[in-house]
Amino acid sequence: MIETITKLKVFAAATLFMHLLAAPAAGATTNPFALLVGKWGGNGLMTLDGNRKERLVCEAQYSGGAAQLVLSINCTGGQNKVDLRAKLSSNAGRLLGFWEERFFKVAGSISGVATESKMDFKVVGVVQGSMKVEYSKARQKVTITAQGVPLQTVTMNLTRR
């Protein structure tokens, strides 16, 4: 009887161990970009040097799969625009990639992290900055900060189209 109980305990422990090995690690995601893929639109606000502000109308499109994401964000305002393009790769939630902003004519590299509801990364190049995207199936908030160009911040609130 004791031998049977011991065998059951060993079997239960082995089963639990195998299950834990097969499960994704805490915070790991199989596709951090799944909720982003598609077309989005909404409003935003751009802050420029001298604390000048411009309201924006924005459209965004995301495409790709579990390991890669291509994004395009276009915003029009008063005298300025935001024309952002990026290609990102994710490896276990770590982001690497390349970005360019065509209106201000700057480009650089991206590194950061992604989960199933947020991307947070730094941009490096002629411009130093960051971009944070918080999202659900229907909404997303984008916050961009920059140094080295007249554009200081951009915030966007977008909904799925």
mmCIF file of C-alpha atoms in Angstrom:
data_model
loop_
_atom_site.group_PDB
_atom_site.id
_atom_site.type_symbol
_atom_site.label_atom_id
_atom_site.label_comp_id
_atom_site.label_asym_id
_atom_site.label_seq_id
_atom_site.Cartn_x
_atom_site.Cartn_y
_atom_site.Cartn_z
ATOM 1 C CA MET A 1 0.000 0.000 0.000
ATOM 2 C CA ILE A 2 2.794 2.423 0.931
ATOM 3 C CA GLU A 3 4.569 1.502 -2.300
ATOM 4 C CA THR A 4 1.417 2.311 -4.324
ATOM 5 C CA ILE A 5 1.031 5.704 -2.595
ATOM 6 C CA THR A 6 4.699 6.493 -3.238
ATOM 7 C CA LYS A 7 4.317 5.571 -6.925
ATOM 8 C CA LEU A 8 1.227 7.799 -7.190
ATOM 9 C CA LYS A 9 3.101 10.712 -5.577
ATOM 10 C CA VAL A 10 6.030 10.265 -7.986
ATOM 11 C CA PHE A 11 3.649 10.037 -10.950
ATOM 12 C CA ALA A 12 1.750 13.148 -9.810
ATOM 13 C CA ALA A 13 4.996 15.076 -9.295
ATOM 14 C CA ALA A 14 6.321 13.995 -12.710
ATOM 15 C CA THR A 15 3.048 14.962 -14.402
ATOM 16 C CA LEU A 16 3.077 18.381 -12.736
ATOM 17 C CA PHE A 17 6.723 18.906 -13.682
ATOM 18 C CA MET A 18 6.052 18.017 -17.351
ATOM 19 C CA HIS A 19 3.038 20.324 -17.398
ATOM 20 C CA LEU A 20 5.129 23.212 -16.038
ATOM 21 C CA LEU A 21 7.824 22.601 -18.645
ATOM 22 C CA ALA A 22 5.264 22.688 -21.447
ATOM 23 C CA ALA A 23 3.502 25.838 -20.190
ATOM 24 C CA PRO A 24 4.786 29.242 -21.278
ATOM 25 C CA ALA A 25 6.812 31.091 -18.660
ATOM 26 C CA ALA A 26 5.040 33.783 -16.667
ATOM 27 C CA GLY A 27 4.807 36.887 -18.842
ATOM 28 C CA ALA A 28 5.799 34.985 -21.993
ATOM 29 C CA THR A 29 3.398 35.195 -24.888
ATOM 30 C CA THR A 30 2.879 33.147 -27.967
ATOM 31 C CA ASN A 31 1.864 36.144 -30.091
ATOM 32 C CA PRO A 32 2.233 39.551 -28.462
ATOM 33 C CA PHE A 33 0.968 41.197 -31.670
ATOM 34 C CA ALA A 34 -2.320 39.259 -32.096
ATOM 35 C CA LEU A 35 -4.578 42.041 -30.759
ATOM 36 C CA LEU A 36 -2.849 44.748 -32.820
ATOM 37 C CA VAL A 37 -3.094 43.312 -36.327
ATOM 38 C CA GLY A 38 -5.588 45.283 -38.413
ATOM 39 C CA LYS A 39 -6.645 48.865 -39.098
ATOM 40 C CA TRP A 40 -7.134 51.511 -36.409
ATOM 41 C CA GLY A 41 -8.139 55.182 -36.367
ATOM 42 C CA GLY A 42 -8.705 58.039 -33.961
ATOM 43 C CA ASN A 43 -7.455 61.340 -32.599
ATOM 44 C CA GLY A 44 -4.224 62.522 -31.091
ATOM 45 C CA LEU A 45 -2.228 65.459 -29.874
ATOM 46 C CA MET A 46 1.270 66.518 -30.940
ATOM 47 C CA THR A 47 3.462 68.729 -28.757
ATOM 48 C CA LEU A 48 6.272 70.571 -30.546
ATOM 49 C CA ASP A 49 9.172 72.751 -29.421
ATOM 50 C CA GLY A 50 8.001 75.839 -27.546
ATOM 51 C CA ASN A 51 5.081 73.813 -26.136
ATOM 52 C CA ARG A 52 3.100 74.343 -29.377
ATOM 53 C CA LYS A 53 0.277 71.808 -29.656
ATOM 54 C CA GLU A 54 -1.523 70.469 -32.704
ATOM 55 C CA ARG A 55 -4.536 68.204 -32.781
ATOM 56 C CA LEU A 56 -4.164 65.135 -34.966
ATOM 57 C CA VAL A 57 -6.344 62.739 -36.914
ATOM 58 C CA CYS A 58 -4.589 59.367 -37.079
ATOM 59 C CA GLU A 59 -4.791 56.074 -38.902
ATOM 60 C CA ALA A 60 -2.698 53.043 -38.096
ATOM 61 C CA GLN A 61 -2.247 49.690 -39.730
ATOM 62 C CA TYR A 62 -0.483 46.665 -38.252
ATOM 63 C CA SER A 63 0.343 43.451 -40.106
ATOM 64 C CA GLY A 64 2.412 40.381 -39.377
ATOM 65 C CA GLY A 65 2.403 37.282 -37.256
ATOM 66 C CA ALA A 66 3.640 35.864 -33.982
ATOM 67 C CA ALA A 67 7.290 36.814 -34.430
ATOM 68 C CA GLN A 68 7.096 39.933 -36.616
ATOM 69 C CA LEU A 69 5.051 43.100 -36.824
ATOM 70 C CA VAL A 70 5.004 45.825 -39.454
ATOM 71 C CA LEU A 71 3.369 49.062 -38.385
ATOM 72 C CA SER A 72 2.369 52.198 -40.208
ATOM 73 C CA ILE A 73 0.981 55.213 -38.352
ATOM 74 C CA ASN A 74 -0.100 58.323 -40.252
ATOM 75 C CA CYS A 75 -1.389 61.450 -38.536
ATOM 76 C CA THR A 76 -2.273 64.829 -39.989
ATOM 77 C CA GLY A 77 -2.508 68.031 -38.016
ATOM 78 C CA GLY A 78 -2.111 71.736 -38.655
ATOM 79 C CA GLN A 79 1.289 72.251 -40.291
ATOM 80 C CA ASN A 80 2.923 68.971 -39.309
ATOM 81 C CA LYS A 81 2.399 65.276 -39.828
ATOM 82 C CA VAL A 82 3.481 62.013 -38.289
ATOM 83 C CA ASP A 83 4.417 59.346 -40.838
ATOM 84 C CA LEU A 84 5.871 56.488 -38.801
ATOM 85 C CA ARG A 85 6.936 53.088 -40.134
ATOM 86 C CA ALA A 86 8.479 50.249 -38.153
ATOM 87 C CA LYS A 87 9.376 46.587 -38.500
ATOM 88 C CA LEU A 88 9.633 44.670 -35.241
ATOM 89 C CA SER A 89 10.649 41.141 -34.349
ATOM 90 C CA SER A 90 9.713 39.492 -31.066
ATOM 91 C CA ASN A 91 11.648 36.703 -29.400
ATOM 92 C CA ALA A 92 10.054 35.622 -26.110
ATOM 93 C CA GLY A 93 8.669 39.136 -25.646
ATOM 94 C CA ARG A 94 11.927 40.944 -26.471
ATOM 95 C CA LEU A 95 11.553 43.446 -29.326
ATOM 96 C CA LEU A 96 14.157 44.402 -31.897
ATOM 97 C CA GLY A 97 13.622 46.315 -35.085
ATOM 98 C CA PHE A 98 13.963 49.380 -37.250
ATOM 99 C CA TRP A 99 11.830 52.523 -37.441
ATOM 100 C CA GLU A 100 11.603 55.637 -39.573
ATOM 101 C CA GLU A 101 9.610 58.833 -39.345
ATOM 102 C CA ARG A 102 9.259 60.199 -42.872
ATOM 103 C CA PHE A 103 7.944 63.723 -42.193
ATOM 104 C CA PHE A 104 10.788 64.650 -39.816
ATOM 105 C CA LYS A 105 13.222 62.468 -41.850
ATOM 106 C CA VAL A 106 14.734 60.427 -39.023
ATOM 107 C CA ALA A 107 15.326 56.711 -38.532
ATOM 108 C CA GLY A 108 16.935 54.295 -36.132
ATOM 109 C CA SER A 109 16.725 51.047 -34.217
ATOM 110 C CA ILE A 110 14.169 49.736 -31.721
ATOM 111 C CA SER A 111 14.609 47.597 -28.635
ATOM 112 C CA GLY A 112 12.132 46.827 -25.904
ATOM 113 C CA VAL A 113 9.542 44.391 -24.610
ATOM 114 C CA ALA A 114 6.094 43.189 -25.645
ATOM 115 C CA THR A 115 3.278 41.393 -23.878
ATOM 116 C CA GLU A 116 -0.186 40.456 -25.109
ATOM 117 C CA SER A 117 -1.475 43.961 -24.252
ATOM 118 C CA LYS A 118 1.505 46.322 -24.334
ATOM 119 C CA MET A 119 4.644 47.213 -26.270
ATOM 120 C CA ASP A 120 7.232 49.442 -24.663
ATOM 121 C CA PHE A 121 10.403 50.266 -26.539
ATOM 122 C CA LYS A 122 13.223 52.754 -26.943
ATOM 123 C CA VAL A 123 14.192 54.254 -30.268
ATOM 124 C CA VAL A 124 17.802 55.094 -31.024
ATOM 125 C CA GLY A 125 19.356 56.907 -33.956
ATOM 126 C CA VAL A 126 19.534 60.595 -34.820
ATOM 127 C CA VAL A 127 16.530 60.841 -32.501
ATOM 128 C CA GLN A 128 16.395 59.382 -29.007
ATOM 129 C CA GLY A 129 12.966 58.512 -27.730
ATOM 130 C CA SER A 130 10.427 55.954 -26.698
ATOM 131 C CA MET A 131 7.113 54.535 -27.795
ATOM 132 C CA LYS A 132 4.526 52.833 -25.618
ATOM 133 C CA VAL A 133 1.470 51.106 -27.059
ATOM 134 C CA GLU A 134 -1.195 49.812 -24.678
ATOM 135 C CA TYR A 135 -3.965 47.857 -26.390
ATOM 136 C CA SER A 136 -6.989 45.650 -26.138
ATOM 137 C CA LYS A 137 -9.088 44.078 -28.868
ATOM 138 C CA ALA A 138 -10.981 47.337 -29.527
ATOM 139 C CA ARG A 139 -8.795 50.223 -28.259
ATOM 140 C CA GLN A 140 -5.216 51.343 -28.135
ATOM 141 C CA LYS A 141 -3.275 54.240 -26.672
ATOM 142 C CA VAL A 142 0.030 55.248 -28.247
ATOM 143 C CA THR A 143 2.512 57.552 -26.518
ATOM 144 C CA ILE A 144 5.658 58.680 -28.327
ATOM 145 C CA THR A 145 8.400 60.892 -26.887
ATOM 146 C CA ALA A 146 11.364 62.226 -28.819
ATOM 147 C CA GLN A 147 14.527 64.283 -28.396
ATOM 148 C CA GLY A 148 16.544 65.757 -31.238
ATOM 149 C CA VAL A 149 13.653 66.929 -33.444
ATOM 150 C CA PRO A 150 11.010 69.660 -33.090
ATOM 151 C CA LEU A 151 8.492 66.934 -32.193
ATOM 152 C CA GLN A 152 8.479 66.326 -28.422
ATOM 153 C CA THR A 153 5.466 64.085 -27.798
ATOM 154 C CA VAL A 154 2.583 62.464 -29.615
ATOM 155 C CA THR A 155 -0.360 60.797 -27.921
ATOM 156 C CA MET A 156 -3.049 58.898 -29.813
ATOM 157 C CA ASN A 157 -6.254 57.189 -28.785
ATOM 158 C CA LEU A 158 -7.296 54.730 -31.470
ATOM 159 C CA THR A 159 -10.156 52.319 -32.022
ATOM 160 C CA ARG A 160 -10.353 49.328 -34.334
ATOM 161 C CA ARG A 161 -11.815 50.034 -37.789
#
